[in-house]
PDB file of N, CA, C and O in Angstrom:
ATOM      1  N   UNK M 211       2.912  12.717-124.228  1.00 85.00           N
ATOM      2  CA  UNK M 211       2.798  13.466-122.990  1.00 85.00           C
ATOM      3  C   UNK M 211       4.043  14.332-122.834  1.00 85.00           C
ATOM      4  O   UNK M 211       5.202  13.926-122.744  1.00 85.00           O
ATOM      5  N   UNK M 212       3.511  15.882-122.813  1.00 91.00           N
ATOM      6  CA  UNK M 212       4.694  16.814-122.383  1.00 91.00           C
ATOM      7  C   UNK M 212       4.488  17.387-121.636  1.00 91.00           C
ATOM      8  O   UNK M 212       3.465  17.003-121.069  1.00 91.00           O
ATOM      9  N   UNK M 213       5.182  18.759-120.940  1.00 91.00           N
ATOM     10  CA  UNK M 213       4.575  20.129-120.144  1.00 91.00           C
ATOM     11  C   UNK M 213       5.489  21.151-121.107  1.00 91.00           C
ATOM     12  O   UNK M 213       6.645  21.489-121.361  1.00 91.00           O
ATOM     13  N   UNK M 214       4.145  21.372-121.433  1.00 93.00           N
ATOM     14  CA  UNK M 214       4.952  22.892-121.593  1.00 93.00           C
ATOM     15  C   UNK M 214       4.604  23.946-120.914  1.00 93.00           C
ATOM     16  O   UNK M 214       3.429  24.311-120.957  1.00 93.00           O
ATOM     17  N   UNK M 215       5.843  24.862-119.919  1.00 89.00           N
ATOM     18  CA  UNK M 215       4.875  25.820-119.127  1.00 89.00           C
ATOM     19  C   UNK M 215       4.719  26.920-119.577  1.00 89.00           C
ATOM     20  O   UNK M 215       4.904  27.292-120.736  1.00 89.00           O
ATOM     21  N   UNK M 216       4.262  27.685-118.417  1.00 88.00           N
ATOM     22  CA  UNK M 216       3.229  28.798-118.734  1.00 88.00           C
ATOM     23  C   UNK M 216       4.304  29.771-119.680  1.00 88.00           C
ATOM     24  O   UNK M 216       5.526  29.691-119.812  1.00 88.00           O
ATOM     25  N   UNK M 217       3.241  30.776-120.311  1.00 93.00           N
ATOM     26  CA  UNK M 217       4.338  31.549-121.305  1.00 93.00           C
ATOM     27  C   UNK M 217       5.166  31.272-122.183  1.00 93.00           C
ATOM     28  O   UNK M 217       5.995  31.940-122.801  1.00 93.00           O
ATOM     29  N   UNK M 218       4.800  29.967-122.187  1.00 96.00           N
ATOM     30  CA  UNK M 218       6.282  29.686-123.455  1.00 96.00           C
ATOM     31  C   UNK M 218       5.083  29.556-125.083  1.00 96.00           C
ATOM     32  O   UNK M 218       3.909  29.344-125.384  1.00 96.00           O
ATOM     33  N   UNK M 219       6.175  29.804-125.584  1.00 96.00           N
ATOM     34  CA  UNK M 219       5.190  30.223-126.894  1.00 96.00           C
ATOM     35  C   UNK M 219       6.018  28.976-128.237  1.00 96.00           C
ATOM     36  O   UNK M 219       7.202  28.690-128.412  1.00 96.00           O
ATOM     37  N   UNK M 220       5.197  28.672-128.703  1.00 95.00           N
ATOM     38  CA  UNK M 220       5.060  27.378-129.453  1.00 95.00           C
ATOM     39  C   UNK M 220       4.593  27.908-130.911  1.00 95.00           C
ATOM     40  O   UNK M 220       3.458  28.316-131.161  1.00 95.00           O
ATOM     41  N   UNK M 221       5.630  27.832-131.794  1.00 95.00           N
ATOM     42  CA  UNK M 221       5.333  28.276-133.438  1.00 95.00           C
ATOM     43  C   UNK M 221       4.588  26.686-134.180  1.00 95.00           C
ATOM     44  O   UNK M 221       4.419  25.531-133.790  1.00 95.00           O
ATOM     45  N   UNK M 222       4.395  27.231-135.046  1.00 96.00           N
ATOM     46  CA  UNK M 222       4.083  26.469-136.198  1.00 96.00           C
ATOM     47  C   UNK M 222       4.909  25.361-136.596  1.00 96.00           C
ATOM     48  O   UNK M 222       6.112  25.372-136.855  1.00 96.00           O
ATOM     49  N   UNK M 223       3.994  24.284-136.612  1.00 96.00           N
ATOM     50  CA  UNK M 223       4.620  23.124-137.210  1.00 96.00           C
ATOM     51  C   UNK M 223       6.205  22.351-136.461  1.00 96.00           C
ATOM     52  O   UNK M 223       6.948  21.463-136.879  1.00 96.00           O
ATOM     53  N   UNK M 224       6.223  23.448-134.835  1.00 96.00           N
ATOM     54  CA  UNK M 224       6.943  22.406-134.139  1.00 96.00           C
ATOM     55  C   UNK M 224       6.602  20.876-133.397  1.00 96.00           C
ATOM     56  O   UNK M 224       5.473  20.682-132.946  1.00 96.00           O
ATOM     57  N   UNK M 225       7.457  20.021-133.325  1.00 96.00           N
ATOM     58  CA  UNK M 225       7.206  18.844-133.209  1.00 96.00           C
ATOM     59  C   UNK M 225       7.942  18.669-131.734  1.00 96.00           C
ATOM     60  O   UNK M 225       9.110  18.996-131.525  1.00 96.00           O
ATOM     61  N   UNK M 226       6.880  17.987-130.567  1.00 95.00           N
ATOM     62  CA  UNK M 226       7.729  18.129-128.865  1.00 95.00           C
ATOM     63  C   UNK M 226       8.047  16.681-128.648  1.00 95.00           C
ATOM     64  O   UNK M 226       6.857  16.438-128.850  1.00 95.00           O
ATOM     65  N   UNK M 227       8.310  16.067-128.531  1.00 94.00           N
ATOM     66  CA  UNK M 227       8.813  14.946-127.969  1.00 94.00           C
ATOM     67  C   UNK M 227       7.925  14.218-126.639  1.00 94.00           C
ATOM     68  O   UNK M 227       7.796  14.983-125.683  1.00 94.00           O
ATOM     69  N   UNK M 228       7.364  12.975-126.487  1.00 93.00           N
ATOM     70  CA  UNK M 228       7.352  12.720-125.717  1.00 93.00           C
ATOM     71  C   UNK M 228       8.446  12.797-124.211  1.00 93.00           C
ATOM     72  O   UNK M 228       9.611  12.431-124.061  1.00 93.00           O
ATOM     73  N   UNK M 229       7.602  13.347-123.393  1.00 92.00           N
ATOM     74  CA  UNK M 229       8.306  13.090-121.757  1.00 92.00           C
ATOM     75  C   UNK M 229       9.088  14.416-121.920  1.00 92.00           C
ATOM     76  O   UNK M 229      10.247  14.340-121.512  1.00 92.00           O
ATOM     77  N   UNK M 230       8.720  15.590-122.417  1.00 94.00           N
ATOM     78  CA  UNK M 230      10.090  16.760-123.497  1.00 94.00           C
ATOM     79  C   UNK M 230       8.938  18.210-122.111  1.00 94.00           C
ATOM     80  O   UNK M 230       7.754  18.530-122.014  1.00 94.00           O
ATOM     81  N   UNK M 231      10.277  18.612-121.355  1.00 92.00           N
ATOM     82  CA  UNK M 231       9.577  19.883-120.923  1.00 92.00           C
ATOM     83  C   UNK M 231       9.885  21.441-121.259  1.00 92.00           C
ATOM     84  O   UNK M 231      11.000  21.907-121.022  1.00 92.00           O
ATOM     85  N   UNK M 232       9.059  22.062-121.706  1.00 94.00           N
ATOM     86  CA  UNK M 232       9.578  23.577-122.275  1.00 94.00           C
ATOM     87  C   UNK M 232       9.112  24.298-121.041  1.00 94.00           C
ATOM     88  O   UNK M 232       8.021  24.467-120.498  1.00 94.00           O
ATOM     89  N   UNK M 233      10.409  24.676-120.793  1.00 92.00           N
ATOM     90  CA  UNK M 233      10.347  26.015-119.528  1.00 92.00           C
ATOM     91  C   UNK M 233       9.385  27.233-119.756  1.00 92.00           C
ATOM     92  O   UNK M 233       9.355  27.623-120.923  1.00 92.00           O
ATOM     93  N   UNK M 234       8.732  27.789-119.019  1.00 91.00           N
ATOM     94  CA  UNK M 234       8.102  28.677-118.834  1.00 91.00           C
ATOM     95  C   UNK M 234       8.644  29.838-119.644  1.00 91.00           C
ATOM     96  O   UNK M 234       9.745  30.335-119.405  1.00 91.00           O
ATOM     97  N   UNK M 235       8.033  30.156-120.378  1.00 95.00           N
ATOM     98  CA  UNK M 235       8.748  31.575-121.122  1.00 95.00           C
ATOM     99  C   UNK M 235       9.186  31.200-122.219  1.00 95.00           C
ATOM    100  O   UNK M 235       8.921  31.876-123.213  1.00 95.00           O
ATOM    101  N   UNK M 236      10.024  29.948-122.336  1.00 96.00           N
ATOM    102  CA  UNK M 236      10.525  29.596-123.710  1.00 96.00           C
ATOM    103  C   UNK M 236       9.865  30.004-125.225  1.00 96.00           C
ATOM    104  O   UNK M 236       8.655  30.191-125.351  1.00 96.00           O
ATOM    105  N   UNK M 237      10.752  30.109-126.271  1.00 97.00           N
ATOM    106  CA  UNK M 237      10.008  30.382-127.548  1.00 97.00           C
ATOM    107  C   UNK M 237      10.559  29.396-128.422  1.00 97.00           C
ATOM    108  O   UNK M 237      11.780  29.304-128.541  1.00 97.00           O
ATOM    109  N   UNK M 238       9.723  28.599-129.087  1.00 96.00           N
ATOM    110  CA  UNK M 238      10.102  27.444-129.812  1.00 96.00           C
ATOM    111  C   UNK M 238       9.601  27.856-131.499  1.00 96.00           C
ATOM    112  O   UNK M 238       8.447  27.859-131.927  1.00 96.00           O
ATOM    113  N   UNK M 239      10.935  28.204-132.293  1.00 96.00           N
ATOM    114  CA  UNK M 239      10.575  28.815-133.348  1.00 96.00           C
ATOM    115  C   UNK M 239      10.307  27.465-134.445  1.00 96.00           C
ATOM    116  O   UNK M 239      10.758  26.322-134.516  1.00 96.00           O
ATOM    117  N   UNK M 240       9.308  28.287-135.250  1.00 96.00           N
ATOM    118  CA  UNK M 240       8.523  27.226-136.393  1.00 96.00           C
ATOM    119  C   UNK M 240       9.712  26.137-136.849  1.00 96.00           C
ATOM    120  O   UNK M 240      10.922  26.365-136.849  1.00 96.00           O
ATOM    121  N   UNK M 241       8.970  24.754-137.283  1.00 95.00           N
ATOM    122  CA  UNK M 241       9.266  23.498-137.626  1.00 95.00           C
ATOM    123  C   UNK M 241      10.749  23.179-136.445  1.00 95.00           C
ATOM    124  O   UNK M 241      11.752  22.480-136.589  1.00 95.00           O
ATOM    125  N   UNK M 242      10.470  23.696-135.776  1.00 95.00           N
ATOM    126  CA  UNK M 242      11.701  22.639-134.585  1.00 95.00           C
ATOM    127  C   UNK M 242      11.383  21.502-134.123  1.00 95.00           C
ATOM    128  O   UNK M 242      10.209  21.263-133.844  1.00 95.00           O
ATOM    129  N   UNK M 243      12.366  20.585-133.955  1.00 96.00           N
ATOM    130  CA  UNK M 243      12.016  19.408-133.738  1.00 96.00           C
ATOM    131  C   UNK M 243      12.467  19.025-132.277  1.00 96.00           C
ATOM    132  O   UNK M 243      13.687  18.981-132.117  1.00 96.00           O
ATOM    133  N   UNK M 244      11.636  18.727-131.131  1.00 96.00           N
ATOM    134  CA  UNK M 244      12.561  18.619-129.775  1.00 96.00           C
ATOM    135  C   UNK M 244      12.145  17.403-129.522  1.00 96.00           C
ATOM    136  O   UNK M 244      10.985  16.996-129.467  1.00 96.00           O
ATOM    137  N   UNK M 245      13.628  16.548-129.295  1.00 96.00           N
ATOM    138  CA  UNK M 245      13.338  14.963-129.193  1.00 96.00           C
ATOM    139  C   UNK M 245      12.694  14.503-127.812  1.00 96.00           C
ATOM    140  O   UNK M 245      12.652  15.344-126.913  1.00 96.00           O
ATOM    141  N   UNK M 246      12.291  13.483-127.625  1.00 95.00           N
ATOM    142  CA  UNK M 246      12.405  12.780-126.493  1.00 95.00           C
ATOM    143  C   UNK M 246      12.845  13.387-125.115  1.00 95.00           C
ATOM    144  O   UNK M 246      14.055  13.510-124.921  1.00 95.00           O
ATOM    145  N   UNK M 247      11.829  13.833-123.997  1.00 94.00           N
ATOM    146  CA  UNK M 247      12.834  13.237-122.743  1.00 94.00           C
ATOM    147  C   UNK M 247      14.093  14.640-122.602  1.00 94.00           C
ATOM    148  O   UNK M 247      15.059  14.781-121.853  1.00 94.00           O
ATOM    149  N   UNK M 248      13.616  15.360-123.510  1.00 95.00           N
ATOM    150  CA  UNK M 248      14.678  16.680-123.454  1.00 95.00           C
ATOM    151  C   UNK M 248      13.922  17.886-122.437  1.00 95.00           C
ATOM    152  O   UNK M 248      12.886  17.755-121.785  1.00 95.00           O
ATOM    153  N   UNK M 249      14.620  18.829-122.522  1.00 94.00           N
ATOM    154  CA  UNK M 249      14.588  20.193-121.460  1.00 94.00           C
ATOM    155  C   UNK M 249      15.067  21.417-123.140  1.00 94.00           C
ATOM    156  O   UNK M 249      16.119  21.481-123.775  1.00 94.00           O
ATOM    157  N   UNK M 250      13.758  22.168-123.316  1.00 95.00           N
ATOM    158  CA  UNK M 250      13.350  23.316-123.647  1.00 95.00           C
ATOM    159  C   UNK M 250      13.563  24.381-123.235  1.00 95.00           C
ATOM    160  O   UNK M 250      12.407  24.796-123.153  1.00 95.00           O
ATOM    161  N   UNK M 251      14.266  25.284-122.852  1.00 94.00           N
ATOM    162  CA  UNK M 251      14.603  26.878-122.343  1.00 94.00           C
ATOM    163  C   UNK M 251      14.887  27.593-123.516  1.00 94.00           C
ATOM    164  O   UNK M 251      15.236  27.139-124.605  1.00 94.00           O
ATOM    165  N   UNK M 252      14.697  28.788-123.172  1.00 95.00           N
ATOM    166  CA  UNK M 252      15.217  29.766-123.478  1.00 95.00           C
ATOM    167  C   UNK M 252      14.769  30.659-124.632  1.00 95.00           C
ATOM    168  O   UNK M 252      13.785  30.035-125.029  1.00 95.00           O
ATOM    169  N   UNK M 253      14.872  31.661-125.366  1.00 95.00           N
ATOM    170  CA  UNK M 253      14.849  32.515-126.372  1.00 95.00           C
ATOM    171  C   UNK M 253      15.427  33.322-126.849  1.00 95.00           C
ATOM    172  O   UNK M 253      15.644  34.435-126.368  1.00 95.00           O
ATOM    173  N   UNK M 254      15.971  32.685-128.434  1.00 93.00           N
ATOM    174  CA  UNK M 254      15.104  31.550-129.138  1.00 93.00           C
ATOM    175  C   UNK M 254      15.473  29.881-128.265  1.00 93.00           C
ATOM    176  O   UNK M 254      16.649  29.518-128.254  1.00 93.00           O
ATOM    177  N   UNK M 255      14.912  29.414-127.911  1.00 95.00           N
ATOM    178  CA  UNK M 255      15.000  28.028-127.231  1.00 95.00           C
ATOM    179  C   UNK M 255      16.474  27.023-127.872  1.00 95.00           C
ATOM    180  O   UNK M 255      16.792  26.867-129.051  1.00 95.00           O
ATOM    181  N   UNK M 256      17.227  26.409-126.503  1.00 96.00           N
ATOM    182  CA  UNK M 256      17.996  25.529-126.248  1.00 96.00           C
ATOM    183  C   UNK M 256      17.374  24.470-125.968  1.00 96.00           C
ATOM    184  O   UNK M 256      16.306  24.427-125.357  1.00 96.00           O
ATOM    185  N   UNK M 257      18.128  23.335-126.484  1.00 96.00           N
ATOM    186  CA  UNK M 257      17.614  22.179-125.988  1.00 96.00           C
ATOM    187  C   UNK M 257      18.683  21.796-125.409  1.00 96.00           C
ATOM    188  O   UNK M 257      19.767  22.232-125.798  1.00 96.00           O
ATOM    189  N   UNK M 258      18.572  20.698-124.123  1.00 95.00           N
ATOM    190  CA  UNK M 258      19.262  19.862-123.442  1.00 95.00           C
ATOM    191  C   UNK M 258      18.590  18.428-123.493  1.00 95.00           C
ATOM    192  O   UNK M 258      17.803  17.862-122.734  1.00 95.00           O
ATOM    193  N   UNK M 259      19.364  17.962-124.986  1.00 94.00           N
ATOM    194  CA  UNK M 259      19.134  16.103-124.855  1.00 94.00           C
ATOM    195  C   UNK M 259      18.936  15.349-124.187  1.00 94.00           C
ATOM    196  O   UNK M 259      19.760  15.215-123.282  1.00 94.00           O
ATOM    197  N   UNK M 260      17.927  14.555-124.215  1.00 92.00           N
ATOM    198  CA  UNK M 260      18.479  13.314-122.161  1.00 92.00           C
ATOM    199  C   UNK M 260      18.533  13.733-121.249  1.00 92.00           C
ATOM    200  O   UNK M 260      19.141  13.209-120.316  1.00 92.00           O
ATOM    201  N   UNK M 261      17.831  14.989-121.166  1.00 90.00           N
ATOM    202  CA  UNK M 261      17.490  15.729-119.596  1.00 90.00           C
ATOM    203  C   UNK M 261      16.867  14.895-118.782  1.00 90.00           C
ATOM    204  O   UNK M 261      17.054  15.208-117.606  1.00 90.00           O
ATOM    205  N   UNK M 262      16.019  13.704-118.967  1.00 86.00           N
ATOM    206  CA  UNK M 262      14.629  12.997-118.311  1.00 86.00           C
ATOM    207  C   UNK M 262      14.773  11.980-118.715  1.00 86.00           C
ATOM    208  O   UNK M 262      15.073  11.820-119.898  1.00 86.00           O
ATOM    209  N   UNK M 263      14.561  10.659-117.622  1.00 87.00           N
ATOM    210  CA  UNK M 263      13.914   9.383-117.813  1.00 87.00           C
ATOM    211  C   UNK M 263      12.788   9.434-117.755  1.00 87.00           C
ATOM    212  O   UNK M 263      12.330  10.389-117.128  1.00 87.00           O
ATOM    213  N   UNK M 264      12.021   8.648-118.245  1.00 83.00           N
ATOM    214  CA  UNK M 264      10.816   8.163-118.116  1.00 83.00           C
ATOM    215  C   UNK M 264      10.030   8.547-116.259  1.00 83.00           C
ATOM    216  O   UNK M 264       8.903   8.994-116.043  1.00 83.00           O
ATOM    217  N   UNK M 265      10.738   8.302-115.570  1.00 85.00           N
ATOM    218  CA  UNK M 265      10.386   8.678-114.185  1.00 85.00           C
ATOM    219  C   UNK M 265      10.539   9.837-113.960  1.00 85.00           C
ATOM    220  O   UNK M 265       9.598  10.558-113.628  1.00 85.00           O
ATOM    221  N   UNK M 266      12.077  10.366-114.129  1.00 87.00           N
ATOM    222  CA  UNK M 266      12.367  11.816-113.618  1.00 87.00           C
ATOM    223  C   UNK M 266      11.140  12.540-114.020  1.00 87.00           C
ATOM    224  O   UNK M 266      10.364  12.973-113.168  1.00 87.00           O
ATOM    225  N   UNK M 267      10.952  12.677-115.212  1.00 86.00           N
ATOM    226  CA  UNK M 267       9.863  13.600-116.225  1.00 86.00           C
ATOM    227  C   UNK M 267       8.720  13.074-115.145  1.00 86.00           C
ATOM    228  O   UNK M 267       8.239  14.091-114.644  1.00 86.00           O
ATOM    229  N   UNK M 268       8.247  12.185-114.723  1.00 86.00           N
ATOM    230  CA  UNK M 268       6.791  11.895-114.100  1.00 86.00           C
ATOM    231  C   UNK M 268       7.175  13.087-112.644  1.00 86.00           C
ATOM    232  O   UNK M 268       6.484  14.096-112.501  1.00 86.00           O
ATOM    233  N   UNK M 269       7.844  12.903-112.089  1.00 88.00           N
ATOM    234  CA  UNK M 269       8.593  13.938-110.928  1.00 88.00           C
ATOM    235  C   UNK M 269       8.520  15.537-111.089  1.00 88.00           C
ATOM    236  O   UNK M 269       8.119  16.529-110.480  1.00 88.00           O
ATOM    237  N   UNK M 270       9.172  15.161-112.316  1.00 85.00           N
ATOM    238  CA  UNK M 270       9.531  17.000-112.537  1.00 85.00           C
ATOM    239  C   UNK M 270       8.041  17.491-113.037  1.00 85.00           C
ATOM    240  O   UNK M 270       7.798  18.673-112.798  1.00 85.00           O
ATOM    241  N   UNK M 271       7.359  16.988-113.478  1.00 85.00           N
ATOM    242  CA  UNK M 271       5.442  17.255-113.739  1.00 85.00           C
ATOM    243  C   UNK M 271       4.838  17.383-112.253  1.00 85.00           C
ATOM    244  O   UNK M 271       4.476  18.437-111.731  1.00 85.00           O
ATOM    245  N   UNK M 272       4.803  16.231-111.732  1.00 88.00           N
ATOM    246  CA  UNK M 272       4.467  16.358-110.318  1.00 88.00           C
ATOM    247  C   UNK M 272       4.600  17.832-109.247  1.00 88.00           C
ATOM    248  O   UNK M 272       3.754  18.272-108.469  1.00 88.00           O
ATOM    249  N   UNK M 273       5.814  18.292-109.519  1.00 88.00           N
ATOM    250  CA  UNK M 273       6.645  19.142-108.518  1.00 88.00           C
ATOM    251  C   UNK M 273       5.953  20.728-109.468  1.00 88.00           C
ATOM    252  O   UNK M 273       5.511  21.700-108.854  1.00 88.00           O
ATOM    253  N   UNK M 274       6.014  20.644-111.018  1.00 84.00           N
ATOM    254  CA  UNK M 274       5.945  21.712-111.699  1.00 84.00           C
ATOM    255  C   UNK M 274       4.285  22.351-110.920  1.00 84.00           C
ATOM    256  O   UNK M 274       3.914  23.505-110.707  1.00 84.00           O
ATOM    257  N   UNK M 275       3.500  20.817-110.623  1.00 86.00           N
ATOM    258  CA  UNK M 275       1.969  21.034-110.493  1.00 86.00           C
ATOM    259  C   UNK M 275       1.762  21.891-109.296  1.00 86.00           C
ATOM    260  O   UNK M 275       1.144  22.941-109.117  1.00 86.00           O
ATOM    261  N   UNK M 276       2.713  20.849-108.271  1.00 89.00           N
ATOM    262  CA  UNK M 276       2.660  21.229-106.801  1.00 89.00           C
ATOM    263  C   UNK M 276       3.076  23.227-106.985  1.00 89.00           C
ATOM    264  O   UNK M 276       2.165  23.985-106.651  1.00 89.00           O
ATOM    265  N   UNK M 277       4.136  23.733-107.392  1.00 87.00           N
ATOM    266  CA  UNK M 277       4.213  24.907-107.107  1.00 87.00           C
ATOM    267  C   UNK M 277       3.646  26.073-107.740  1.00 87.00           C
ATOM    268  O   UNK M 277       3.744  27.285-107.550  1.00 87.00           O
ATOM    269  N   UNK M 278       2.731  24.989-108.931  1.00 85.00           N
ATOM    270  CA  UNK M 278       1.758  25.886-109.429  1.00 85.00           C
ATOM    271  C   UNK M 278       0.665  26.196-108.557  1.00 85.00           C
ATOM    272  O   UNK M 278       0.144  27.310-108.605  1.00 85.00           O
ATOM    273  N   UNK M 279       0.263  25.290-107.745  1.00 87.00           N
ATOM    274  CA  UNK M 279      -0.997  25.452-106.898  1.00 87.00           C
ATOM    275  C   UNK M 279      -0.571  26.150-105.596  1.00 87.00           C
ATOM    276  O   UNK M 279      -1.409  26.718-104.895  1.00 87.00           O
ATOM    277  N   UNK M 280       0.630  26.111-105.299  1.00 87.00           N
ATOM    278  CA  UNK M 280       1.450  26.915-103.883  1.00 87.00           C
ATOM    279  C   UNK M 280       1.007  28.478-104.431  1.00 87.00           C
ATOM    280  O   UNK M 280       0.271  29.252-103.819  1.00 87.00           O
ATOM    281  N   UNK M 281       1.735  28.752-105.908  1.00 85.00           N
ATOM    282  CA  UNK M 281       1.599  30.225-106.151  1.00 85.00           C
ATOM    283  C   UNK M 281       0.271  30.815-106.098  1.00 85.00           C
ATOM    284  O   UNK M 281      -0.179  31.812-105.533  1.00 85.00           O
ATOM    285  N   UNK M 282      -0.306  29.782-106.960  1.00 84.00           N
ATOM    286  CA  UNK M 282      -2.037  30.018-107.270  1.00 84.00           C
ATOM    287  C   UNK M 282      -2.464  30.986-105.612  1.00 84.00           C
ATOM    288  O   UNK M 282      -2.535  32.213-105.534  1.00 84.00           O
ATOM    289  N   UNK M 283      -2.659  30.119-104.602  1.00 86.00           N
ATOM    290  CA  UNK M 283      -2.910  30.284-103.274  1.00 86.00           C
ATOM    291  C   UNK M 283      -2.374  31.379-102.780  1.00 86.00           C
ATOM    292  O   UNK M 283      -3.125  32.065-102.087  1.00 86.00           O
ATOM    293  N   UNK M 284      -1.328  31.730-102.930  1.00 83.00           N
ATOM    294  CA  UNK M 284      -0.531  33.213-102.113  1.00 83.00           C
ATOM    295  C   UNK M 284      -0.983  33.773-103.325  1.00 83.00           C
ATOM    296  O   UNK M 284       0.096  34.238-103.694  1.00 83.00           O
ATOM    297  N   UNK M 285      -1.876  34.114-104.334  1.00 81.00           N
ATOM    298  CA  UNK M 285      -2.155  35.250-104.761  1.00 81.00           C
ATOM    299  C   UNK M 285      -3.050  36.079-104.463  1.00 81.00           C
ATOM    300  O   UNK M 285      -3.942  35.526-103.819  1.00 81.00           O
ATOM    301  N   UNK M 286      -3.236  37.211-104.642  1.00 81.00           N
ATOM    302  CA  UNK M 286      -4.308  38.296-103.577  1.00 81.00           C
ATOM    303  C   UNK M 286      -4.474  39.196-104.547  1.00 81.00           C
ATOM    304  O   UNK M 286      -3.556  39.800-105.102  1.00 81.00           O
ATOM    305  N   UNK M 287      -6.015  39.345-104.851  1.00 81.00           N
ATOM    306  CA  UNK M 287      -6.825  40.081-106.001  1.00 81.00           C
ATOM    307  C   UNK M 287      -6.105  41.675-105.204  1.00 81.00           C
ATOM    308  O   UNK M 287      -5.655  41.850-104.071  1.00 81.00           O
ATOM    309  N   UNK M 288      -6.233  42.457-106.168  1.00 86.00           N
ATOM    310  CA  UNK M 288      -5.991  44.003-106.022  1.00 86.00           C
ATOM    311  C   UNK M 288      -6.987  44.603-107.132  1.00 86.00           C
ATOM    312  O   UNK M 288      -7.105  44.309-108.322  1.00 86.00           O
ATOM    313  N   UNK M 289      -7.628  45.494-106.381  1.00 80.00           N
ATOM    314  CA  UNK M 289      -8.874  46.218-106.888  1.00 80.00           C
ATOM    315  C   UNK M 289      -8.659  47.921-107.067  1.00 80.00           C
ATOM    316  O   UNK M 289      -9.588  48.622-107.468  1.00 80.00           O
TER     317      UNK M 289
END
């Protein structure tokens, strides 16, 4: 179980880590390996080791969901 969010782009033959979140936008270039429980940004992507416990990560999913569905809602079709 990971999140990876929106826009982030995921090569070939990378490997994510359980409880492991890649920020929105991130680019995770071919055969990278992101351990455990880490934090994904950037491009070409940083990792931050031991970003997440087992809980935090259940939280930071939770919260990622909640302000996905906040944005979803304030959006307004244009024709």
């Amino acid at each position: 179980e990971c999140l990876i969010g929106s826009g982030a782009t995921v090569l070939e033959l990378v490997k994510v880590g359980t409880g492991t979140l890649v920020a929105a936008g991130a680019v995770i270039n071919p055969g990278k390996q992101i351990p455990e429980f880490a934090l994904a940004m950037g491009v070409p992507v940083k990792i931050k080791e031991n970003a997440f416990s087992k809980d935090s990560f259940k939280d930071s999913v939770e919260n990622y969901l909640n302000l996905s569905e906040q944005f979803k809602k304030g959006l307004k079709r244009i024709d």
